[in-house]
Amino acid sequence: MRTIAHWIDGKPFEGTGPATAPVTNPATGVVTGQVALADTADVRVAVAAAAAAFPGWRDTSLSRRTQILFRFRELLSERREKLAALITAEHGKVTPDALGEVTRGLEVVEFACGIPHLLKGGFTENASTKVDIFSIRQPLGPVAIISPFNFPAMVPMWFFPVAIAAGNTVVLKPSEKDPSASLWLARLWTEAGLPDGVFNVVQGAKAAVDGLLDDPDIKAVSFVGSTPVARYVYERGTAAGKRVQALGGAKNHMVVLPDADLDLAADAAVNAGFGSAGERCMAISVVVAVGEVADALVSRITERARTIRTGDGTRGTDMGPLVTREHRDRVVGYVAKGEAEGARVVLDGRGVEPDGAADGFWLGPTILDHVRPEMSVYTDEIFGPVLSIVRTTSYEEALALINANPYGNGTAIFTNDGGAARRFHTEVEVGMVGINVPIPVPMAYYSFGGWKSSLFGDSHAHGSDGVHFYTRTKAVTTRWLDPSHGGLNLGFPQND
Ligand code: NAD
């Protein structure tokens, strides 16, 4: 049985504790490895390596840092198929989707290659007589990244390229469900020439996370996962005096107005609802059909969803399995609950015949119509291939529904009315908005993040927010070539 270890100071580290967890191929149900679960002592080893590497990396010139980043970018681009295959083997998503994940991570690496420009400070000449002021942005120290199962490569890459480029050192704690991508990325960094100890990986679960949150050498924490854990990480991390950004769960609504192109909207709902088996934080889980559009829209969505081929992601199918048996069973449970609460199951994925092994964690595309806001299929994040349809009579009702929802990650509106679209993006209380775009994931040079219970903290990921999060500002006031400094004066400095 393959053992999936930690990566500390440029090499694998087995860990000191005996705890492990099984890693499974979701398309076969077969256990393919045992991942080490770090305890506090293991976390300390990783953080100590990151702390020891920090001064050297902080002082490494920007040209040298960017050379390493460019090399990492080249290696990642050349070998993206290898990383995608690893993702599919442990997460289950289909090969083109895994490749898409790698590409979106690569975009952040490319953004971080521009770090010399991003770190430029300000300079004011002669602010007071012969007094100049300049500001610089400096790295924080060792930072922790804690990531979820659903994007084992992309989510860590939302953060570590920017953190490393800015001069920090990193301890990544990936999801214990699909840990291999993180080790592959760690080896790639070493090959790209990153000094040992700048990028470390600790495998594990809650104990590893707590170890990072409590370690005084960790200066900042970037977390992505479910809302209850995000809230916990934010509260415990900030109580320990750390800078924390904690991205949480989602319930993303797609509004379809009566004037929308229904074919475009139906394609979008299916792609965004069932891509990656609904296990995306930007997946559409609720379609809000406004006015008389509902019947025609539901029949078009259902027609298309029926054609999706569910199966092993390596076999050219459209949609893979769910990540674990427990998660599949939980999602199936929601379909039954929705039915019992009065929703109409217009497409039932429970009887799906997959192109894959009998023991895979399958659930086919499922559509629930006539969902109401008080039903558990509406209130809870399901995180599976279950699309709910809520019918409203007006735009105002649709907007009020979204704004009353505790989550605020992504949303979309489908319409041909520019005025309505503008009103929507102004009025909606959600961090990322698509107009005729169902999954509005911002490019790396913008920042990614939700509002309300979808993000705790005030910094989104990557873009200018990422650079700010991983650096702190220093303002330096200087006086040179001025021997007549005015002598003794105990008054507060004033400018002249
Ligand atoms: P999760 O919250 O179960 O786990 C996330 C991370 O936290 C993992 O590394 C896990 O090991 C750790 N963890 C789990 N329980 C913990 C606990 N009690 N204490 C401390 N650490 C703990 O999330 P998941 O199931 O891996 O991922 C799916 C969730 O992530 C969904 O809710 C999804 O919406 C969310 N997500 C959000 C975004 C976003 O950008 N907002 C992006 C991707 C995923």
GROMACS .gro file of N, CA, C and O in nm, residues 76-86 99:
model
   48
   76LEU      N    1   0.512   2.319  -1.485
   76LEU     CA    2   0.371   2.289  -1.460
   76LEU      C    3   0.294   2.284  -1.592
   76LEU      O    4   0.210   2.195  -1.614
   77SER      N    5   0.325   2.377  -1.680
   77SER     CA    6   0.255   2.379  -1.808
   77SER      C    7   0.288   2.254  -1.891
   77SER      O    8   0.199   2.190  -1.947
   78GLU      N    9   0.417   2.218  -1.893
   78GLU     CA   10   0.458   2.098  -1.970
   78GLU      C   11   0.394   1.971  -1.917
   78GLU      O   12   0.362   1.880  -1.992
   79ARG      N   13   0.379   1.962  -1.786
   79ARG     CA   14   0.340   1.834  -1.725
   79ARG      C   15   0.197   1.837  -1.672
   79ARG      O   16   0.162   1.761  -1.582
   80ARG      N   17   0.115   1.924  -1.725
   80ARG     CA   18  -0.018   1.941  -1.667
   80ARG      C   19  -0.102   1.814  -1.672
   80ARG      O   20  -0.183   1.787  -1.584
   81GLU      N   21  -0.078   1.731  -1.776
   81GLU     CA   22  -0.156   1.605  -1.786
   81GLU      C   23  -0.129   1.513  -1.667
   81GLU      O   24  -0.216   1.443  -1.620
   82LYS      N   25  -0.003   1.513  -1.622
   82LYS     CA   26   0.034   1.425  -1.509
   82LYS      C   27  -0.039   1.468  -1.383
   82LYS      O   28  -0.093   1.385  -1.309
   83LEU      N   29  -0.042   1.599  -1.360
   83LEU     CA   30  -0.111   1.648  -1.240
   83LEU      C   31  -0.262   1.621  -1.252
   83LEU      O   32  -0.326   1.579  -1.155
   84ALA      N   33  -0.315   1.642  -1.372
   84ALA     CA   34  -0.459   1.618  -1.392
   84ALA      C   35  -0.494   1.471  -1.364
   84ALA      O   36  -0.597   1.441  -1.302
   85ALA      N   37  -0.407   1.380  -1.405
   85ALA     CA   38  -0.434   1.238  -1.383
   85ALA      C   39  -0.437   1.206  -1.233
   85ALA      O   40  -0.521   1.128  -1.186
   86LEU      N   41  -0.346   1.269  -1.159
   86LEU     CA   42  -0.344   1.248  -1.013
   86LEU      C   43  -0.473   1.298  -0.949
   86LEU      O   44  -0.527   1.236  -0.856
   99LEU      N   45  -0.792   1.903  -1.601
   99LEU     CA   46  -0.700   1.989  -1.677
   99LEU      C   47  -0.738   2.136  -1.663
   99LEU      O   48  -0.653   2.223  -1.652
   0.00000   0.00000   0.00000
